[in-house]
Amino acid sequence: MGNSRVREFLNRHGMDPESVDVQSCAEAMLADMRRGLAGEKSDMPMIPTYLSNDELLPLGRCAAVIDAGGTNFRSALVRFEKDGCHVSELKKRRMPGVESPCTWDGFIAFVADSIEPLMDRTDCIGFCFSYSARITPDMDGRVDRIDKEVVVTGSEGQMIGASLKAELARRGIGGKHVVVLNDTAAVLLGGAAALDKTAYSGFIGQVSGTGTNTCVSLPERAIEKLGRGGGRGMIVNMESGLYAGIQGGDFDRILDERSNNLGSKKFEKLTAGVYLGELCRLMLRAAADEGLLSPSGAAGARGLGSVDSSVIDAWAAGENGDMLGGDADDLAFAGELSRALFVRSARCMCADLLALAMLTGAGRDAEKPLCILAEGSLVQKSRFYRPELERLLGVYGRENGVCFELRVGEETTLPGSAAAVLLNS
């Protein structure tokens, strides 16, 4: 941080990125992960997906895929060939329950409508369900809740795959196999589907966007208490956004107090794009109150409405100063605050990824790196987050004898959902 005013402000409020000691945080996260795997109390529950990434994908077989997440719903037909993944008959619509509430039966009927025209070409359905659900050993999912601006009444406790199969059977379509997974597992499977898996010693799925999460492919010996067996490994969903072991600062506490999930998702609130803009807005208002901005800059800071990560990415690049108002010094101040938030987010994520490397023991051979398959608006679009994360992975990887390879994908949930059902049928 080149500006002494910024450094003093960040230190005074406990927001300095360097306060996140990557090595010690990784070791603490590793201990929490091990507790989760042992079935003990932990922040990260280490949720079994019952999915394996171990085998080679069957070529030429089709799968119908569904991606229900956020406010958008997609369906398509996917098959893998020697020349890659082929997606056809892609349809994108608004999620039912966005514009007006719908019932669970109405939602399932909508899903069935979207894939019924595909059912004469496949018996396999991969369902990426990006809401809170508990995956069962038969790779179905029991709904905990549906949120993200979507209202589906009567959804709590419903079995996703069983409900869809029952609706298809009611329409005279039987014999279908449904696999349910979340978006982080889909990112891992979809990214790995395009690779020679033998070239890597392990795989991590990472979502860095509106939200934050990681998952990891663990060998059978590491998952005995999760009940897999059968000679295969399993993808385990960390729910790392729930981790509470990294100390935040003054504005993290303010953001948490004003959130609709007080005391929850502490790691996500330190790292995810949906929160970084709001943290910057809170800091700028405080800087205005402390006399660190010009009069016009202070007025602009106090008048800011919603600020997202794309706005602070522009400020970090010295752009979009008219939104803040003020002079060049005010924009420089806002830019340094913004960069500090991206750096801190990257330091937290590096700790998570380093902990997973230590958990798996992968990446010890430079010829077979540990592959991080990442997706999300933050890692794909920010001009500051990804370069800093890659730099940190290089630094801490060398210090710990781990070779990381970060591969950032795009739209991998559809091939990932297809891979889930084709590899696990």
XYZ file of C-alpha atoms in Angstrom:
425
model
C 0.000 0.000 0.000
C 1.684 3.158 -1.203
C -0.542 5.634 0.597
C 0.301 6.082 4.295
C -3.262 7.318 4.985
C -4.599 4.045 3.606
C -2.136 1.910 5.583
C -2.960 3.704 8.827
C -6.702 3.477 8.148
C -6.544 -0.262 7.392
C -4.380 -0.998 10.431
C -6.541 1.082 12.749
C -9.648 -0.842 11.724
C -8.106 -4.317 11.510
C -8.536 -4.536 7.724
C -4.897 -4.856 6.648
C -4.565 -7.795 4.207
C -1.278 -8.800 5.831
C -3.182 -9.563 9.032
C -4.223 -12.780 7.263
C -1.175 -14.989 7.818
C -1.628 -17.490 4.998
C 0.505 -20.261 6.522
C -1.023 -20.222 10.000
C -4.541 -19.825 8.597
C -3.980 -22.818 6.312
C -2.837 -24.945 9.233
C -5.899 -23.930 11.270
C -8.213 -24.685 8.323
C -6.515 -28.056 7.856
C -7.233 -28.952 11.492
C -10.887 -27.975 11.000
C -11.132 -30.072 7.826
C -9.725 -33.090 9.623
C -12.263 -32.663 12.406
C -15.012 -32.563 9.796
C -13.768 -35.746 8.146
C -13.629 -37.458 11.533
C -17.262 -36.557 12.208
C -16.310 -34.125 14.975
C -17.628 -30.595 15.436
C -16.148 -28.295 12.806
C -16.942 -25.135 10.835
C -16.502 -26.986 7.545
C -18.815 -30.006 7.591
C -16.968 -31.897 4.810
C -20.198 -32.951 3.112
C -19.974 -36.159 1.053
C -21.211 -35.878 -2.532
C -20.909 -39.670 -3.160
C -19.509 -38.687 -6.585
C -16.204 -39.936 -7.952
C -13.901 -38.262 -10.459
C -11.624 -41.303 -10.753
C -12.722 -42.965 -13.991
C -12.438 -41.958 -17.638
C -15.542 -40.442 -19.190
C -17.517 -42.715 -21.516
C -17.491 -41.253 -25.019
C -20.530 -40.967 -27.224
C -23.158 -41.251 -24.468
C -25.605 -38.389 -23.958
C -26.864 -36.921 -20.702
C -29.654 -34.442 -20.142
C -28.450 -31.700 -17.810
C -30.160 -29.161 -15.607
C -28.543 -26.126 -13.986
C -30.807 -24.487 -11.412
C -29.027 -21.676 -9.637
C -29.433 -18.026 -8.763
C -32.151 -16.543 -10.935
C -31.389 -18.502 -14.117
C -32.357 -22.011 -15.178
C -30.628 -23.894 -18.000
C -31.191 -27.254 -19.636
C -29.305 -29.005 -22.433
C -28.120 -32.278 -23.920
C -24.410 -33.012 -23.402
C -22.104 -35.695 -24.754
C -18.337 -36.158 -24.681
C -16.317 -37.143 -27.742
C -12.586 -37.360 -28.471
C -12.645 -33.756 -29.671
C -14.282 -32.484 -26.462
C -17.650 -31.673 -24.943
C -20.660 -31.079 -27.177
C -23.623 -29.101 -25.803
C -26.830 -29.000 -27.821
C -30.439 -27.884 -27.378
C -29.398 -25.381 -24.722
C -32.292 -23.408 -23.266
C -31.992 -20.622 -20.701
C -34.936 -19.249 -18.748
C -35.761 -17.421 -15.570
C -36.020 -19.649 -12.527
C -39.618 -20.265 -11.481
C -40.176 -18.460 -8.209
C -38.251 -15.324 -9.205
C -41.018 -13.106 -10.518
C -43.698 -14.661 -8.302
C -43.740 -17.528 -5.784
C -44.309 -21.041 -7.094
C -44.940 -24.384 -5.428
C -42.534 -27.325 -5.313
C -44.841 -29.299 -7.619
C -44.870 -26.347 -10.024
C -41.073 -26.158 -9.962
C -40.670 -29.881 -10.670
C -43.219 -29.688 -13.495
C -41.190 -26.829 -14.984
C -38.010 -28.954 -14.776
C -39.761 -31.922 -16.382
C -41.089 -29.689 -19.185
C -37.528 -28.540 -19.930
C -36.040 -32.032 -20.349
C -39.000 -34.080 -21.597
C -38.060 -33.416 -25.266
C -34.604 -34.922 -24.553
C -35.762 -38.138 -22.909
C -35.862 -40.179 -26.118
C -32.062 -39.818 -26.396
C -30.819 -40.578 -22.897
C -31.642 -42.295 -19.630
C -29.141 -40.116 -17.677
C -29.990 -36.796 -16.010
C -27.430 -34.632 -14.214
C -29.069 -32.024 -11.966
C -26.897 -29.158 -10.685
C -28.883 -27.710 -7.780
C -27.137 -24.581 -6.484
C -29.195 -24.161 -3.344
C -28.819 -25.717 0.064
C -29.410 -29.473 -0.164
C -28.095 -32.553 1.607
C -26.814 -35.165 -0.861
C -27.824 -38.761 -0.047
C -25.812 -41.966 -0.680
C -27.888 -42.704 -3.793
C -26.786 -39.280 -5.144
C -30.190 -37.667 -4.716
C -30.550 -34.436 -2.740
C -32.855 -33.407 0.098
C -33.683 -29.683 -0.007
C -32.729 -27.629 3.035
C -33.824 -24.309 1.565
C -34.165 -22.379 -1.679
C -33.094 -18.740 -1.520
C -31.183 -16.261 -3.756
C -34.342 -14.266 -4.599
C -36.235 -17.459 -5.473
C -39.412 -18.452 -3.616
C -40.535 -22.081 -3.967
C -43.080 -22.945 -1.311
C -43.165 -26.465 0.132
C -39.623 -27.239 -1.016
C -38.028 -27.920 2.373
C -37.309 -31.622 2.870
C -38.235 -32.623 -0.681
C -36.124 -35.169 -2.575
C -34.999 -33.541 -5.814
C -34.234 -36.550 -8.011
C -37.096 -38.668 -6.701
C -39.568 -35.831 -7.309
C -38.360 -35.397 -10.893
C -38.498 -39.141 -11.628
C -42.016 -39.330 -10.205
C -43.155 -36.451 -12.429
C -41.559 -38.023 -15.512
C -43.185 -41.370 -14.648
C -46.555 -39.619 -14.375
C -45.968 -38.551 -17.982
C -45.185 -42.119 -19.029
C -41.392 -41.672 -18.999
C -39.664 -44.217 -16.766
C -36.280 -45.814 -16.184
C -34.302 -42.585 -15.796
C -31.255 -42.182 -13.553
C -30.839 -38.802 -11.822
C -27.676 -37.565 -10.079
C -27.890 -34.373 -8.000
C -24.848 -32.205 -7.244
C -23.959 -28.637 -6.298
C -22.203 -26.053 -8.454
C -18.754 -26.448 -6.862
C -18.660 -30.183 -7.567
C -19.896 -29.444 -11.093
C -17.010 -26.994 -11.610
C -14.512 -29.691 -10.582
C -16.057 -32.412 -12.752
C -16.643 -30.129 -15.726
C -13.115 -28.741 -15.653
C -11.537 -32.176 -15.222
C -13.579 -33.569 -18.120
C -11.493 -31.505 -20.557
C -8.151 -32.702 -19.141
C -5.900 -35.727 -19.120
C -6.537 -36.701 -15.504
C -3.378 -38.764 -15.345
C -1.319 -35.574 -15.704
C -2.387 -34.397 -12.230
C -1.978 -35.705 -8.709
C -5.278 -34.274 -7.483
C -8.183 -31.939 -8.167
C -9.802 -29.071 -6.259
C -12.992 -27.299 -7.318
C -13.117 -23.597 -6.445
C -15.959 -21.095 -6.785
C -14.893 -17.468 -6.410
C -17.756 -15.294 -7.512
C -20.881 -13.981 -5.869
C -20.271 -16.692 -3.261
C -17.271 -18.725 -2.137
C -16.778 -22.476 -1.834
C -14.311 -25.272 -2.474
C -14.526 -29.018 -2.919
C -11.833 -31.666 -3.255
C -11.448 -35.149 -4.692
C -10.197 -37.343 -1.846
C -8.837 -40.906 -2.106
C -10.799 -43.751 -0.512
C -8.473 -44.022 2.496
C -9.290 -40.412 3.478
C -13.072 -40.848 3.420
C -13.664 -44.034 5.388
C -15.840 -42.256 7.937
C -17.958 -40.738 5.155
C -19.122 -44.179 4.068
C -18.084 -44.503 0.460
C -15.976 -47.617 -0.060
C -15.993 -49.571 -3.272
C -12.394 -48.817 -4.152
C -13.136 -45.292 -5.382
C -12.419 -41.844 -4.105
C -15.070 -39.203 -3.520
C -15.569 -35.494 -4.091
C -16.173 -33.812 -0.740
C -17.939 -30.446 -0.522
C -16.134 -28.300 2.048
C -18.751 -25.546 2.457
C -15.652 -23.473 3.186
C -17.673 -20.253 3.191
C -18.832 -21.278 6.675
C -15.313 -21.238 8.158
C -15.098 -18.786 11.082
C -11.458 -19.061 12.099
C -10.050 -15.980 10.336
C -10.278 -12.763 12.306
C -12.004 -9.895 10.507
C -11.920 -6.185 11.161
C -14.325 -3.432 12.149
C -16.174 -3.325 8.842
C -16.512 -7.100 8.657
C -18.362 -6.923 11.968
C -20.608 -4.112 10.723
C -21.400 -6.027 7.529
C -22.161 -9.173 9.522
C -24.465 -7.303 11.912
C -26.448 -5.890 8.979
C -26.681 -9.187 7.083
C -29.658 -11.531 7.074
C -27.443 -14.392 8.315
C -25.790 -12.881 11.376
C -22.787 -14.875 12.585
C -22.817 -17.233 9.602
C -20.638 -17.569 6.489
C -17.713 -15.650 7.984
C -15.178 -16.856 5.378
C -17.547 -16.047 2.521
C -18.033 -12.546 3.906
C -14.259 -12.034 3.810
C -13.840 -13.321 0.273
C -16.933 -13.296 -1.962
C -17.714 -10.733 -4.619
C -21.167 -10.039 -3.242
C -19.589 -8.636 -0.062
C -16.386 -6.899 -1.239
C -18.185 -3.915 -2.749
C -20.250 -3.356 0.385
C -17.138 -3.569 2.570
C -15.495 -0.889 0.429
C -18.590 1.326 0.682
C -18.548 1.009 4.485
C -14.847 1.867 4.602
C -15.254 4.924 2.384
C -18.082 6.252 4.562
C -15.888 5.806 7.630
C -12.975 7.494 5.852
C -15.276 10.406 5.075
C -16.283 10.656 8.748
C -12.609 10.593 9.757
C -11.744 13.492 7.447
C -9.606 11.426 5.068
C -11.423 12.534 1.915
C -11.981 15.916 0.327
C -15.357 17.594 1.043
C -16.705 16.562 -2.358
C -15.247 13.054 -2.016
C -16.780 12.714 1.450
C -20.173 13.774 0.109
C -19.826 11.260 -2.709
C -18.866 8.461 -0.313
C -21.828 9.186 1.956
C -24.165 9.182 -1.050
C -23.019 5.861 -2.500
C -25.739 3.323 -3.084
C -25.093 -0.323 -3.881
C -21.452 -1.046 -4.761
C -20.449 -4.389 -6.271
C -17.099 -5.986 -6.997
C -17.028 -4.692 -10.594
C -17.178 -1.115 -9.284
C -14.285 -1.550 -6.882
C -12.330 -3.387 -9.606
C -12.671 -0.214 -11.683
C -11.598 1.975 -8.740
C -8.598 -0.293 -8.179
C -7.616 0.402 -11.803
C -8.035 4.156 -11.356
C -11.312 4.220 -13.311
C -14.923 5.262 -12.698
C -13.984 8.157 -10.420
C -17.110 10.095 -11.327
C -19.204 7.588 -9.366
C -17.339 8.553 -6.214
C -16.912 12.243 -6.979
C -14.102 14.112 -5.321
C -10.615 14.583 -6.696
C -7.779 12.380 -7.938
C -6.533 11.789 -4.375
C -9.966 10.475 -3.360
C -10.030 8.051 -6.289
C -6.502 6.899 -5.418
C -7.619 6.349 -1.818
C -10.663 4.338 -2.958
C -8.457 2.379 -5.366
C -6.041 1.344 -2.607
C -8.899 0.279 -0.338
C -10.312 -1.765 -3.205
C -7.000 -3.460 -3.951
C -6.580 -4.248 -0.254
C -9.911 -6.093 -0.274
C -8.953 -8.150 -3.354
C -5.578 -8.987 -1.805
C -7.162 -10.055 1.484
C -9.712 -12.198 -0.342
C -6.902 -13.875 -2.305
C -4.881 -14.485 0.884
C -7.876 -16.177 2.510
C -8.517 -18.337 -0.558
C -4.825 -19.245 -0.794
C -5.004 -20.470 2.818
C -8.007 -22.646 1.931
C -6.270 -24.133 -1.122
C -3.009 -24.687 0.759
C -4.921 -26.491 3.513
C -6.482 -28.781 0.894
C -3.041 -29.494 -0.554
C -1.814 -30.487 2.906
C -4.934 -32.590 3.464
C -4.533 -34.573 0.244
C -0.742 -34.674 0.017
C -1.122 -33.914 -3.701
C 1.111 -31.648 -5.773
C 4.430 -32.894 -4.354
C 5.703 -33.840 -7.797
C 6.258 -30.921 -10.185
C 5.474 -33.272 -13.061
C 1.991 -33.931 -11.650
C 0.673 -30.713 -10.080
C -2.411 -30.300 -7.924
C -5.018 -28.874 -10.297
C -7.346 -26.118 -9.076
C -10.408 -25.842 -11.308
C -11.937 -22.422 -10.671
C -14.946 -20.503 -11.873
C -16.938 -17.454 -10.811
C -17.143 -13.758 -11.559
C -14.337 -12.786 -9.172
C -11.704 -15.179 -10.519
C -12.845 -14.728 -14.120
C -13.356 -10.951 -14.307
C -11.409 -9.120 -11.612
C -8.128 -7.663 -12.870
C -6.625 -7.914 -9.388
C -7.927 -11.006 -7.602
C -6.695 -13.791 -9.902
C -3.144 -12.402 -10.434
C -2.723 -12.017 -6.674
C -4.058 -15.506 -5.998
C -1.676 -16.992 -8.570
C 1.252 -15.099 -7.053
C 0.381 -16.343 -3.566
C -0.029 -19.928 -4.742
C 3.450 -19.712 -6.222
C 4.982 -18.272 -3.040
C 3.309 -20.585 -0.530
C 3.449 -23.550 -2.867
C 7.241 -23.258 -3.060
C 7.516 -22.844 0.720
C 5.457 -25.999 1.286
C 6.762 -28.119 -1.579
C 3.454 -28.022 -3.472
C 3.061 -27.421 -7.185
C -0.316 -25.825 -7.971
C -1.875 -25.280 -11.377
C -4.823 -22.884 -11.476
C -7.158 -23.381 -14.425
C -10.040 -20.930 -14.731
C -13.025 -22.244 -16.651
C -16.249 -20.816 -17.964
C -19.701 -22.421 -18.062
C -18.411 -25.741 -16.707
C -21.536 -26.609 -14.713
C -23.307 -28.186 -17.705
C -20.436 -30.536 -18.676
C -19.833 -31.116 -14.964
C -23.424 -32.206 -14.431
C -23.162 -34.555 -17.402
C -19.875 -35.976 -16.103
C -21.477 -36.537 -12.697
C -24.187 -38.816 -14.015
C -22.079 -40.514 -16.709
C -19.241 -41.334 -14.285
C -21.558 -42.402 -11.476
C -24.309 -44.425 -13.141
